[in-house]
Short mmCIF file of C-alpha atoms and ligand atoms in Angstrom, two decimals:
data_model
loop_
_atom_site.label_atom_id
_atom_site.label_comp_id
_atom_site.label_asym_id
_atom_site.label_seq_id
_atom_site.Cartn_x
_atom_site.Cartn_y
_atom_site.Cartn_z
CA UNK W 1 -17.61 8.82 3.32
CA UNK W 2 -20.58 9.56 1.24
CA UNK W 3 -19.35 11.84 -1.99
CA UNK W 4 -21.25 13.63 -3.83
CA UNK W 5 -20.40 15.31 -7.01
CA UNK W 6 -22.20 18.02 -8.43
CA UNK W 7 -21.92 21.50 -10.64
CA UNK W 8 -22.09 24.77 -8.70
CA UNK W 9 -19.70 27.28 -7.43
CA UNK W 10 -18.79 26.34 -3.76
CA UNK W 11 -18.48 30.05 -2.96
CA UNK W 12 -22.27 30.31 -3.07
CA UNK W 13 -23.19 27.38 -1.59
CA UNK W 14 -23.70 27.21 2.32
CA UNK W 15 -20.99 24.70 4.24
CA UNK W 16 -19.30 24.52 7.70
CA UNK W 17 -16.40 24.28 5.63
CA UNK W 18 -15.44 24.72 2.27
CA UNK W 19 -12.22 23.96 0.89
CA UNK W 20 -10.65 25.49 -2.01
CA UNK W 21 -7.76 24.49 -3.41
CA UNK W 22 -5.67 27.80 -5.09
CA UNK W 23 -2.94 27.43 -7.77
CA UNK W 24 0.32 29.59 -6.58
CA UNK W 25 -0.50 31.61 -10.48
CA UNK W 26 -4.46 32.06 -10.70
CA UNK W 27 -6.24 34.78 -9.35
CA UNK W 28 -8.37 34.46 -6.41
CA UNK W 29 -12.27 35.45 -6.82
CA UNK W 30 -12.83 38.64 -5.09
CA UNK W 31 -15.44 37.32 -2.34
CA UNK W 32 -11.69 35.29 -1.22
CA UNK W 33 -8.98 38.43 -1.76
CA UNK W 34 -11.32 40.62 -0.04
CA UNK W 35 -11.23 38.26 3.05
CA UNK W 36 -6.79 38.28 2.62
CA UNK W 37 -3.85 40.04 2.63
CA UNK W 38 -2.61 38.56 -0.55
CA UNK W 39 1.17 38.05 0.66
CA UNK W 40 -0.26 36.07 3.68
CA UNK W 41 -1.59 33.43 1.35
CA UNK W 42 0.15 32.55 -2.32
CA UNK W 43 -1.08 29.38 -2.92
CA UNK W 44 2.41 27.52 -2.99
CA UNK W 45 2.20 23.77 -2.38
CA UNK W 46 0.33 22.77 1.19
CA UNK W 47 0.54 26.14 2.19
CA UNK W 48 -2.96 26.40 3.95
CA UNK W 49 -5.09 29.31 5.82
CA UNK W 50 -8.79 29.22 7.26
CA UNK W 51 -10.70 32.21 6.88
CA UNK W 52 -14.44 33.32 8.53
CA UNK W 53 -16.14 34.81 5.39
CA UNK W 54 -19.04 36.27 8.00
CA UNK W 55 -21.56 36.70 5.03
CA UNK W 56 -18.99 37.34 2.31
CA UNK W 57 -19.44 34.44 0.80
CA UNK W 58 -21.71 31.32 1.55
CA UNK W 59 -19.71 29.05 3.68
CA UNK W 60 -19.62 29.54 7.04
CA UNK W 61 -15.31 28.75 7.04
CA UNK W 62 -13.42 28.85 4.23
CA UNK W 63 -10.05 26.91 3.77
CA UNK W 64 -7.60 27.83 1.21
CA UNK W 65 -5.52 25.06 0.42
CA UNK W 66 -1.86 25.50 -2.07
CA UNK W 67 -1.58 23.40 -4.98
CA UNK W 68 1.55 25.12 -5.84
CA UNK W 69 2.29 26.24 -9.93
CA UNK W 70 -0.79 24.95 -12.12
CA UNK W 71 1.66 23.48 -14.51
CA UNK W 72 3.62 21.12 -11.92
CA UNK W 73 0.17 20.25 -10.57
CA UNK W 74 -0.70 16.41 -10.61
CA UNK W 75 -3.49 14.19 -9.08
CA UNK W 76 -1.42 13.79 -5.89
CA UNK W 77 -1.93 17.20 -5.51
CA UNK W 78 -5.53 17.09 -4.92
CA UNK W 79 -5.16 13.85 -3.23
CA UNK W 80 -3.23 15.98 -0.65
CA UNK W 81 -5.28 18.87 -0.49
CA UNK W 82 -8.58 16.71 0.02
CA UNK W 83 -6.85 14.65 2.65
CA UNK W 84 -5.61 18.25 4.79
CA UNK W 85 -9.61 19.05 4.25
CA UNK W 86 -10.54 16.38 6.21
CA UNK W 87 -8.08 16.88 8.96
CA UNK W 88 -9.43 20.47 9.12
CA UNK W 89 -12.94 18.78 8.99
CA UNK W 90 -12.08 16.41 11.98
CA UNK W 91 -10.30 19.56 13.83
CA UNK W 92 -13.05 21.51 13.98
CA UNK W 93 -15.78 18.32 13.85
CA UNK W 94 -17.43 19.64 10.44
CA UNK W 95 -19.24 16.39 9.68
CA UNK W 96 -19.86 17.65 5.62
CA UNK W 97 -17.41 19.60 3.78
CA UNK W 98 -17.16 20.83 0.31
CA UNK W 99 -14.28 21.01 -1.64
CA UNK W 100 -13.52 22.34 -5.35
CA UNK W 101 -10.24 24.15 -7.04
CA UNK W 102 -10.05 27.34 -8.05
CA UNK W 103 -9.60 27.35 -12.24
CA UNK W 104 -9.03 24.93 -14.46
CA UNK W 105 -7.25 22.18 -13.26
CA UNK W 106 -5.02 20.71 -16.21
CA UNK W 107 -6.01 17.21 -15.01
CA UNK W 108 -8.46 14.43 -16.59
CA UNK W 109 -11.47 14.81 -14.94
CA UNK W 110 -12.08 11.42 -14.28
CA UNK W 111 -8.13 11.62 -12.58
CA UNK W 112 -8.94 14.27 -10.70
CA UNK W 113 -12.20 12.78 -9.26
CA UNK W 114 -10.34 9.82 -8.79
CA UNK W 115 -7.42 11.64 -6.49
CA UNK W 116 -10.37 13.91 -4.55
CA UNK W 117 -11.86 10.50 -3.42
CA UNK W 118 -8.81 9.09 -2.37
CA UNK W 119 -7.26 12.22 -0.59
CA UNK W 120 -11.01 12.16 0.95
CA UNK W 121 -10.95 8.87 2.03
CA UNK W 122 -7.49 8.11 2.85
CA UNK W 123 -6.95 11.27 5.11
CA UNK W 124 -10.33 10.44 7.40
CA UNK W 125 -8.60 7.25 7.93
CA UNK W 126 -8.02 6.70 11.92
CA UNK W 127 -7.19 3.63 13.52
CA UNK W 128 -8.65 4.13 17.27
CA UNK W 129 -10.14 0.50 18.41
CA UNK W 130 -7.37 -0.10 20.65
CA UNK W 131 -7.86 3.73 22.47
CA UNK W 132 -10.09 4.92 25.21
CA UNK W 133 -11.06 7.54 26.62
CA UNK W 134 -10.74 9.81 23.25
CA UNK W 135 -11.30 13.51 22.79
CA UNK W 136 -14.21 13.84 20.53
CA UNK W 137 -11.58 15.54 17.81
CA UNK W 138 -10.15 11.90 17.18
CA UNK W 139 -12.90 10.37 17.07
CA UNK W 140 -15.03 12.40 15.35
CA UNK W 141 -16.22 11.26 11.43
CA UNK W 142 -16.44 13.19 8.60
CA UNK W 143 -19.13 11.82 6.92
CA UNK W 144 -19.94 13.47 3.65
CA UNK W 145 -18.34 15.61 1.23
CA UNK W 146 -19.60 17.09 -2.18
CA UNK W 147 -17.33 17.94 -5.05
CA UNK W 148 -17.82 20.67 -6.96
CA UNK W 149 -16.67 20.19 -11.04
CA UNK W 150 -17.94 21.62 -13.77
CA UNK W 151 -17.55 17.58 -15.68
CA UNK W 152 -20.01 16.17 -13.19
CA UNK W 153 -20.13 12.59 -14.79
CA UNK W 154 -16.72 11.96 -15.55
CA UNK W 155 -16.01 13.35 -11.80
CA UNK W 156 -18.35 11.11 -10.69
CA UNK W 157 -16.76 8.04 -12.16
CA UNK W 158 -13.68 8.80 -11.08
CA UNK W 159 -14.87 9.30 -7.00
CA UNK W 160 -16.16 6.09 -7.13
CA UNK W 161 -13.18 4.29 -8.19
CA UNK W 162 -10.94 6.73 -5.91
CA UNK W 163 -13.23 5.37 -2.85
CA UNK W 164 -13.15 1.80 -4.19
CA UNK W 165 -9.09 2.27 -4.42
CA UNK W 166 -8.76 4.37 -0.70
CA UNK W 167 -11.01 1.46 1.22
CA UNK W 168 -8.49 -1.04 -0.10
CA UNK W 169 -5.89 1.33 1.13
CA UNK W 170 -7.65 1.40 4.56
CA UNK W 171 -7.96 -1.97 4.68
CA UNK W 172 -4.48 -2.65 4.15
CA UNK W 173 -3.79 -0.29 7.15
CA UNK W 174 -6.15 -2.05 9.26
CA UNK W 175 -4.45 -5.31 8.86
CA UNK W 176 -0.84 -3.58 9.11
CA UNK W 177 -1.55 -2.08 12.44
CA UNK W 178 -3.06 -4.76 13.80
CA UNK W 179 -0.60 -6.17 16.64
CA UNK W 180 0.86 -9.37 16.25
CA UNK W 181 -0.60 -11.09 18.97
CA UNK W 182 -4.20 -10.64 17.29
CA UNK W 183 -2.98 -10.69 13.56
CA UNK W 184 -1.58 -14.36 13.72
CA UNK W 185 -1.24 -16.27 10.29
CA UNK W 186 -4.28 -17.69 11.22
CA UNK W 187 -6.35 -14.68 11.53
CA UNK W 188 -5.03 -13.45 8.59
CA UNK W 189 -6.09 -17.00 6.86
CA UNK W 190 -9.71 -16.00 8.43
CA UNK W 191 -9.38 -12.33 6.95
CA UNK W 192 -8.53 -14.25 3.63
CA UNK W 193 -12.09 -16.51 4.00
CA UNK W 194 -13.90 -13.38 5.34
CA UNK W 195 -12.75 -11.42 2.02
CA UNK W 196 -12.94 -14.33 -0.30
CA UNK W 197 -17.29 -14.69 1.20
CA UNK W 198 -17.90 -11.23 1.03
CA UNK W 199 -16.91 -10.64 -2.35
CA UNK W 200 -16.48 -13.71 -4.40
CA UNK W 201 -12.99 -14.91 -4.57
CA UNK W 202 -12.28 -18.22 -4.49
CA UNK W 203 -10.04 -18.90 -1.43
CA UNK W 204 -7.70 -21.64 -0.10
CA UNK W 205 -5.67 -21.58 3.13
CA UNK W 206 -3.45 -24.38 3.83
CA UNK W 207 -2.51 -25.06 7.68
CA UNK W 208 0.51 -26.83 8.73
CA UNK W 209 -0.36 -30.77 8.54
CA UNK W 210 -1.54 -29.04 4.78
CA UNK W 211 1.90 -27.08 4.46
CA UNK W 212 3.71 -30.36 5.94
CA UNK W 213 1.83 -32.47 3.58
CA UNK W 214 2.35 -30.68 0.20
CA UNK W 215 6.60 -29.79 1.14
CA UNK W 216 6.22 -26.28 2.00
CA UNK W 217 9.97 -26.33 3.15
CA UNK W 218 10.40 -22.95 3.75
CA UNK W 219 6.88 -21.32 5.40
CA UNK W 220 7.37 -24.10 7.85
CA UNK W 221 11.16 -23.68 8.86
CA UNK W 222 10.38 -19.71 9.16
CA UNK W 223 7.20 -20.39 11.02
CA UNK W 224 8.91 -23.55 13.46
CA UNK W 225 9.28 -21.46 16.46
CA UNK W 226 6.35 -19.91 17.45
CA UNK W 227 2.94 -21.29 18.23
CA UNK W 228 1.01 -19.45 16.04
CA UNK W 229 1.47 -21.91 13.41
CA UNK W 230 1.92 -20.85 9.70
CA UNK W 231 -0.35 -20.64 6.65
CA UNK W 232 -0.33 -20.53 3.10
CA UNK W 233 -3.06 -17.88 1.67
CA UNK W 234 -4.48 -18.03 -2.02
CA UNK W 235 -6.84 -16.10 -3.27
CA UNK W 236 -8.21 -16.39 -6.71
CA UNK W 237 -10.17 -13.65 -8.63
CA UNK W 238 -11.40 -14.94 -12.71
CA UNK W 239 -10.06 -18.39 -13.89
CA UNK W 240 -7.14 -19.21 -16.57
CA UNK W 241 -8.71 -18.24 -19.94
CA UNK W 242 -7.31 -18.42 -23.31
CA UNK W 243 -6.59 -14.31 -24.23
CA UNK W 244 -7.22 -13.34 -20.55
CA UNK W 245 -4.08 -11.94 -18.80
CA UNK W 246 -2.98 -14.25 -15.74
CA UNK W 247 -1.30 -11.73 -13.34
CA UNK W 248 -0.10 -13.31 -9.72
CA UNK W 249 0.52 -11.03 -6.77
CA UNK W 250 2.57 -12.30 -4.11
CA UNK W 251 3.24 -11.29 -0.68
CA UNK W 252 5.31 -11.40 2.37
CA UNK W 253 2.77 -12.29 5.74
CA UNK W 254 5.17 -11.96 8.84
CA UNK W 255 2.60 -11.13 11.11
CA UNK W 256 5.64 -10.80 13.88
CA UNK W 257 9.27 -10.70 12.45
CA UNK W 258 11.83 -10.59 16.27
CA UNK W 259 14.50 -11.77 14.01
CA UNK W 260 14.36 -15.50 15.52
CA UNK W 261 17.41 -17.18 17.16
CA UNK W 262 19.64 -14.27 15.43
CA UNK W 263 17.13 -12.06 17.45
CA UNK W 264 16.84 -8.11 16.48
CA UNK W 265 17.47 -5.36 19.13
CA UNK W 266 14.84 -3.93 20.25
CA UNK W 267 14.51 -1.00 18.78
CA UNK W 268 14.82 -2.77 15.36
CA UNK W 269 11.49 -4.70 16.53
CA UNK W 270 9.22 -2.32 17.67
CA UNK W 271 7.92 -2.01 14.17
CA UNK W 272 8.13 -5.51 13.05
CA UNK W 273 4.06 -6.16 13.29
CA UNK W 274 4.12 -4.55 10.39
CA UNK W 275 6.07 -7.15 8.35
CA UNK W 276 2.98 -8.30 6.65
CA UNK W 277 2.82 -5.04 4.48
CA UNK W 278 3.20 -6.99 1.70
CA UNK W 279 0.69 -9.37 2.23
CA UNK W 280 -1.49 -6.34 3.41
CA UNK W 281 -0.92 -4.46 -0.07
CA UNK W 282 -2.20 -8.09 -1.81
CA UNK W 283 -5.33 -7.99 0.48
CA UNK W 284 -5.98 -4.73 -0.16
CA UNK W 285 -5.45 -5.34 -4.10
CA UNK W 286 -7.77 -8.10 -4.38
CA UNK W 287 -10.21 -6.17 -2.95
CA UNK W 288 -10.43 -3.48 -5.40
CA UNK W 289 -9.95 -6.28 -8.06
CA UNK W 290 -13.20 -8.13 -6.39
CA UNK W 291 -15.08 -4.44 -6.36
CA UNK W 292 -13.56 -3.48 -10.01
CA UNK W 293 -13.94 -6.42 -11.72
CA UNK W 294 -11.38 -6.28 -14.68
CA UNK W 295 -10.88 -9.16 -17.33
CA UNK W 296 -8.13 -10.56 -16.03
CA UNK W 297 -7.33 -13.74 -13.85
CA UNK W 298 -5.38 -12.21 -10.88
CA UNK W 299 -4.17 -15.04 -8.05
CA UNK W 300 -2.62 -13.55 -4.66
CA UNK W 301 -0.73 -15.44 -2.68
CA UNK W 302 0.47 -14.97 0.60
CA UNK W 303 3.01 -17.02 2.71
CA UNK W 304 2.47 -16.60 6.41
CA UNK W 305 4.27 -17.15 9.08
CA UNK W 306 5.38 -15.80 12.66
CA UNK W 307 9.65 -15.42 13.16
CA UNK W 308 10.32 -15.95 17.01
CA UNK W 309 12.84 -17.85 19.02
CA UNK W 310 12.56 -20.84 20.63
CA UNK W 311 13.97 -24.58 21.29
CA UNK W 312 11.75 -25.35 18.68
CA UNK W 313 13.17 -22.06 15.98
CA UNK W 314 14.91 -22.83 12.84
CA UNK W 315 18.40 -22.43 13.63
CA UNK W 316 21.54 -20.46 11.56
CA UNK W 317 23.58 -24.03 9.74
CA UNK W 318 20.41 -25.24 9.20
CA UNK W 319 19.69 -26.43 5.43
CA UNK W 320 15.94 -26.02 4.48
CA UNK W 321 14.28 -27.88 1.58
CA UNK W 322 11.80 -25.44 -0.01
CA UNK W 323 8.42 -26.39 -1.97
CA UNK W 324 10.73 -26.03 -5.51
CA UNK W 325 13.22 -28.44 -4.00
CA UNK W 326 15.78 -26.17 -3.98
CA UNK W 327 18.13 -26.21 -0.74
CA UNK W 328 18.82 -23.27 1.35
CA UNK W 329 21.51 -22.42 3.66
CA UNK W 330 19.98 -20.58 6.94
CA UNK W 331 22.65 -18.34 8.03
CA UNK W 332 20.81 -15.61 9.54
CA UNK W 333 16.93 -16.56 10.47
CA UNK W 334 16.33 -12.56 10.79
CA UNK W 335 16.55 -13.32 6.53
CA UNK W 336 13.01 -15.14 6.85
CA UNK W 337 11.50 -13.30 4.11
CA UNK W 338 13.16 -14.33 0.92
CA UNK W 339 12.66 -17.99 2.82
CA UNK W 340 9.04 -18.00 3.27
CA UNK W 341 8.19 -16.19 -0.46
CA UNK W 342 10.51 -18.62 -2.23
CA UNK W 343 7.46 -21.01 -1.70
CA UNK W 344 5.40 -18.41 -2.44
CA UNK W 345 7.09 -17.35 -6.06
CA UNK W 346 7.33 -21.26 -6.56
CA UNK W 347 3.58 -22.27 -6.29
CA UNK W 348 3.03 -19.10 -8.70
CA UNK W 349 4.59 -20.87 -11.75
CA UNK W 350 1.71 -23.58 -12.05
CA UNK W 351 -0.73 -20.40 -12.69
CA UNK W 352 1.86 -19.82 -15.96
CA UNK W 353 1.32 -16.29 -15.25
CA UNK W 354 1.82 -13.51 -17.42
CA UNK W 355 3.31 -11.51 -13.96
CA UNK W 356 5.00 -12.32 -10.89
CA UNK W 357 4.29 -9.10 -9.11
CA UNK W 358 5.96 -9.57 -5.36
CA UNK W 359 5.67 -6.94 -2.54
CA UNK W 360 7.68 -7.39 0.97
CA UNK W 361 9.09 -5.86 3.74
CA UNK W 362 12.28 -7.61 2.80
CA UNK W 363 15.32 -5.64 4.00
CA UNK W 364 16.63 -2.42 6.16
CA UNK W 365 19.43 -2.12 3.14
CA UNK W 366 16.40 -0.75 0.90
CA UNK W 367 15.80 2.21 3.64
CA UNK W 368 19.78 3.27 3.27
CA UNK W 369 19.71 3.20 -0.07
CA UNK W 370 15.99 5.21 -0.41
CA UNK W 371 14.48 6.40 2.81
CA UNK W 372 11.32 5.93 3.01
CA UNK W 373 10.17 8.03 -0.67
CA UNK W 374 10.69 5.12 -2.72
CA UNK W 375 9.97 1.57 -2.59
CA UNK W 376 12.68 -0.36 -4.35
CA UNK W 377 12.16 -2.22 -7.64
CA UNK W 378 14.02 -4.98 -9.51
CA UNK W 379 12.85 -7.39 -12.08
CA UNK W 380 13.50 -9.96 -14.43
CA UNK W 381 11.71 -8.38 -17.28
CA UNK W 382 11.93 -4.97 -18.15
CA UNK W 383 8.86 -5.00 -19.50
CA UNK W 384 6.91 -5.36 -16.41
CA UNK W 385 9.09 -3.20 -14.72
CA UNK W 386 8.26 -0.16 -17.09
CA UNK W 387 4.55 -1.31 -16.61
CA UNK W 388 4.98 -0.80 -12.47
CA UNK W 389 6.76 2.49 -13.21
CA UNK W 390 3.83 3.77 -14.44
CA UNK W 391 2.07 2.92 -12.41
CA UNK W 392 4.15 4.16 -10.18
CA UNK W 393 4.03 7.86 -11.75
CA UNK W 394 -0.07 7.39 -11.45
CA UNK W 395 -0.29 6.70 -8.20
CA UNK W 396 1.72 8.59 -7.07
CA UNK W 397 3.87 5.89 -4.80
CA UNK W 398 7.32 6.00 -6.34
CA UNK W 399 9.22 2.87 -6.92
CA UNK W 400 13.02 3.25 -8.34
CA UNK W 401 14.28 -0.10 -10.04
CA UNK W 402 17.67 -1.32 -8.83
CA UNK W 403 19.61 -4.33 -11.13
CA UNK W 404 20.01 -7.55 -10.91
CA UNK W 405 22.89 -8.66 -12.55
CA UNK W 406 24.17 -11.83 -12.91
CA UNK W 407 26.99 -11.09 -10.63
CA UNK W 408 24.22 -10.33 -7.57
CA UNK W 409 22.94 -13.77 -8.82
CA UNK W 410 26.03 -15.33 -7.95
CA UNK W 411 26.29 -13.53 -4.38
CA UNK W 412 23.31 -16.21 -3.14
CA UNK W 413 25.39 -19.56 -4.02
CA UNK W 414 25.86 -21.56 -1.29
CA UNK W 415 28.82 -23.68 -0.63
CA UNK W 416 27.05 -26.80 0.46
CA UNK W 417 23.56 -25.96 -0.57
CA UNK W 418 21.76 -24.12 -3.55
CA UNK W 419 21.75 -20.70 -1.91
CA UNK W 420 22.39 -19.26 1.32
CA UNK W 421 19.68 -16.36 2.72
CA UNK W 422 22.64 -13.81 3.51
CA UNK W 423 25.26 -12.44 1.13
CA UNK W 424 26.93 -9.76 3.10
CA UNK W 425 25.75 -6.27 3.75
CA UNK W 426 26.86 -4.94 0.27
CA UNK W 427 23.75 -4.34 -1.97
CA UNK W 428 21.79 -6.22 0.80
CA UNK W 429 18.70 -5.41 -1.08
CA UNK W 430 19.56 -6.17 -4.66
CA UNK W 431 21.09 -9.59 -2.96
CA UNK W 432 17.46 -10.49 -1.26
CA UNK W 433 15.78 -9.82 -4.88
CA UNK W 434 18.46 -12.18 -6.83
CA UNK W 435 17.80 -14.61 -4.10
CA UNK W 436 13.46 -14.62 -4.86
CA UNK W 437 14.33 -14.77 -8.72
CA UNK W 438 15.74 -18.56 -8.32
CA UNK W 439 12.58 -19.48 -7.43
CA UNK W 440 10.18 -17.52 -10.58
CA UNK W 441 11.66 -20.07 -13.50
CA UNK W 442 11.34 -17.86 -16.38
CA UNK W 443 7.87 -16.09 -15.80
CA UNK W 444 8.23 -12.41 -15.88
CA UNK W 445 9.03 -10.92 -12.15
CA UNK W 446 9.03 -7.80 -10.04
CA UNK W 447 10.53 -7.63 -6.74
CA UNK W 448 8.93 -4.85 -4.78
CA UNK W 449 11.08 -3.88 -1.76
CA UNK W 450 8.46 -1.88 0.77
CA UNK W 451 10.68 -1.80 4.16
CA UNK W 452 10.79 2.07 3.87
CA UNK W 453 7.46 2.62 2.40
CA UNK W 454 4.64 0.14 4.51
CA UNK W 455 5.32 2.09 7.30
CA UNK W 456 5.25 5.31 9.02
CA UNK W 457 5.69 6.98 12.38
CA UNK W 458 5.72 10.20 11.66
CA UNK W 459 3.53 11.65 8.19
CA UNK W 460 4.86 13.72 5.73
CA UNK W 461 2.10 13.21 3.43
CA UNK W 462 -1.20 14.68 4.65
CA UNK W 463 -2.98 11.37 3.73
CA UNK W 464 -0.82 9.37 5.61
CA UNK W 465 -1.48 8.72 9.23
CA UNK W 466 1.24 7.03 11.55
CA UNK W 467 1.31 3.67 11.17
CA UNK W 468 0.53 1.21 8.17
CA UNK W 469 0.77 3.18 4.86
CA UNK W 470 -1.13 0.45 2.70
CA UNK W 471 1.65 1.16 0.18
CA UNK W 472 1.11 -1.17 -2.92
CA UNK W 473 -2.72 -0.87 -3.12
CA UNK W 474 -2.99 2.17 -5.43
CA UNK W 475 0.15 0.93 -7.29
CA UNK W 476 -1.23 -2.26 -7.67
CA UNK W 477 -4.98 -1.27 -8.77
CA UNK W 478 -2.96 1.19 -11.35
CA UNK W 479 -0.96 -1.52 -12.32
CA UNK W 480 -3.80 -4.01 -13.24
CA UNK W 481 -6.28 -1.65 -14.80
CA UNK W 482 -3.67 -0.41 -17.10
CA UNK W 483 -2.88 -4.38 -17.80
CA UNK W 484 -6.69 -4.89 -19.41
N1 BES D 501 11.42 -7.85 8.09
C1 BES D 501 12.96 -7.58 7.63
C2 BES D 501 13.46 -6.24 7.11
C3 BES D 501 12.82 -4.87 7.38
C4 BES D 501 13.85 -4.05 8.33
C5 BES D 501 11.27 -4.39 7.47
C6 BES D 501 13.31 -2.96 8.78
C7 BES D 501 10.89 -3.09 8.13
C8 BES D 501 12.15 -2.18 8.23
C9 BES D 501 13.64 -8.57 7.23
O1 BES D 501 13.20 -9.77 7.80
C10 BES D 501 14.91 -8.13 7.68
O2 BES D 501 15.05 -8.62 9.26
N2 BES D 501 16.10 -8.25 6.93
C11 BES D 501 17.70 -8.50 7.19
C12 BES D 501 18.13 -8.98 6.31
C13 BES D 501 19.64 -9.09 6.68
C14 BES D 501 19.78 -10.51 8.05
C15 BES D 501 20.59 -9.55 5.86
C16 BES D 501 17.59 -7.14 8.01
O3 BES D 501 17.45 -5.96 6.72
O4 BES D 501 18.57 -6.54 8.38
MN1 MN D 502 13.76 -10.38 9.58
ZN1 ZN D 503 11.07 -9.41 8.02
#
């Protein structure tokens, strides 16, 4: 979408659809109050009202969107109001909209500009490439938005940043929404090469022969049962330099998780094309990094495989020798994410990173714990955990920490190998995190379990749409921005 920022009064500028975001506790201008019964619209968060000013104000249509109380307003309020405006524009087939806040917004102008742009571009997202004969409303593109602001320069700078982030989010969503047969590990590898070529990242993709030669036993074991062979993907921005922090972003890239021989029941398998949501977040974040060029060295690492049952699949009882040399007793082939991630996390150590941040749709147990409202977080270094928490607040991608105490590490020890890949139902998300931590050495490490947040069936937030959410991209973008 083309986003313009300028000064002026939204009510005095002609527009086919103007969105005025309003506080619950601030007076509306008389042009608006004249059009309305006050009790019909109070400005509560997410409340909307569509008005037809008929000359009482310049816009043809005026959409009021509530922001709630002024003191409780955040960037997230603006993000949601903007997305609501886009969705209404699409419904009404309006190609160019105007948006503004009524009264003083208690936010930094750059932060607000970013939130406007993120809401507009995330709200405009659709995954329509497999639909035919769509009604215009569904294919309609909102092409332009004008944001009215009194601090144009800062708002404009924020909007540019927001558009970059939203593009990263939508890229991640496209990857997640791609069906398993179309988005195989090989295709994910090609996506990485294309991204590298487009934006100047150094990209290496290891195929099965190279994985075998170099000993990526975890990825190979999980990928064995599928004709779609596994890949390991390295995307590098910047280079190691004294004084420049090195950050490794690691993603789980299961392009489809059937469970393998420990086959999932049909209901649980329905959305398992989204089991590469962690890798999608890494792709989206690497795109943002390549476009914003921070003074960092950022390495994206993705383990990608398809988990399938077949006569060649890995079995319960198998013992897998990973890249690290550590062995894993496989008791359930559906706990495959931690196995392929073990190789990527060990690989990350070669960069001597200041931080390893790993994202994976790892456990159903995290959905039991936190629902769809927050990403589970575990870490070995509290200052890194705190940085991610802060990024979670700034991006409104909620994260919630769970402990990684010694007792949990003890639970994943095997009788006959170094580790076992399941440890019972109790503390299922934490034992998975403890398992991963065995492969990062002493490097600061955070694990983000996005099983509950990477996919949404019926969106609760106006900027989400059915399917992949692109969770992690905004979080990582804020984290990296704050790291410099
Ligand atoms: N990809 C799943 C986790 C998942 C579940 C993601 C639901 C998104 C929604 C993962 O590979 C898995 O199957 N985990 C098992 C682990 C168990 C066998 C210890 C699970 O959570 O049931
Ligand atoms: Mn699984
Ligand atoms: Zn999985």
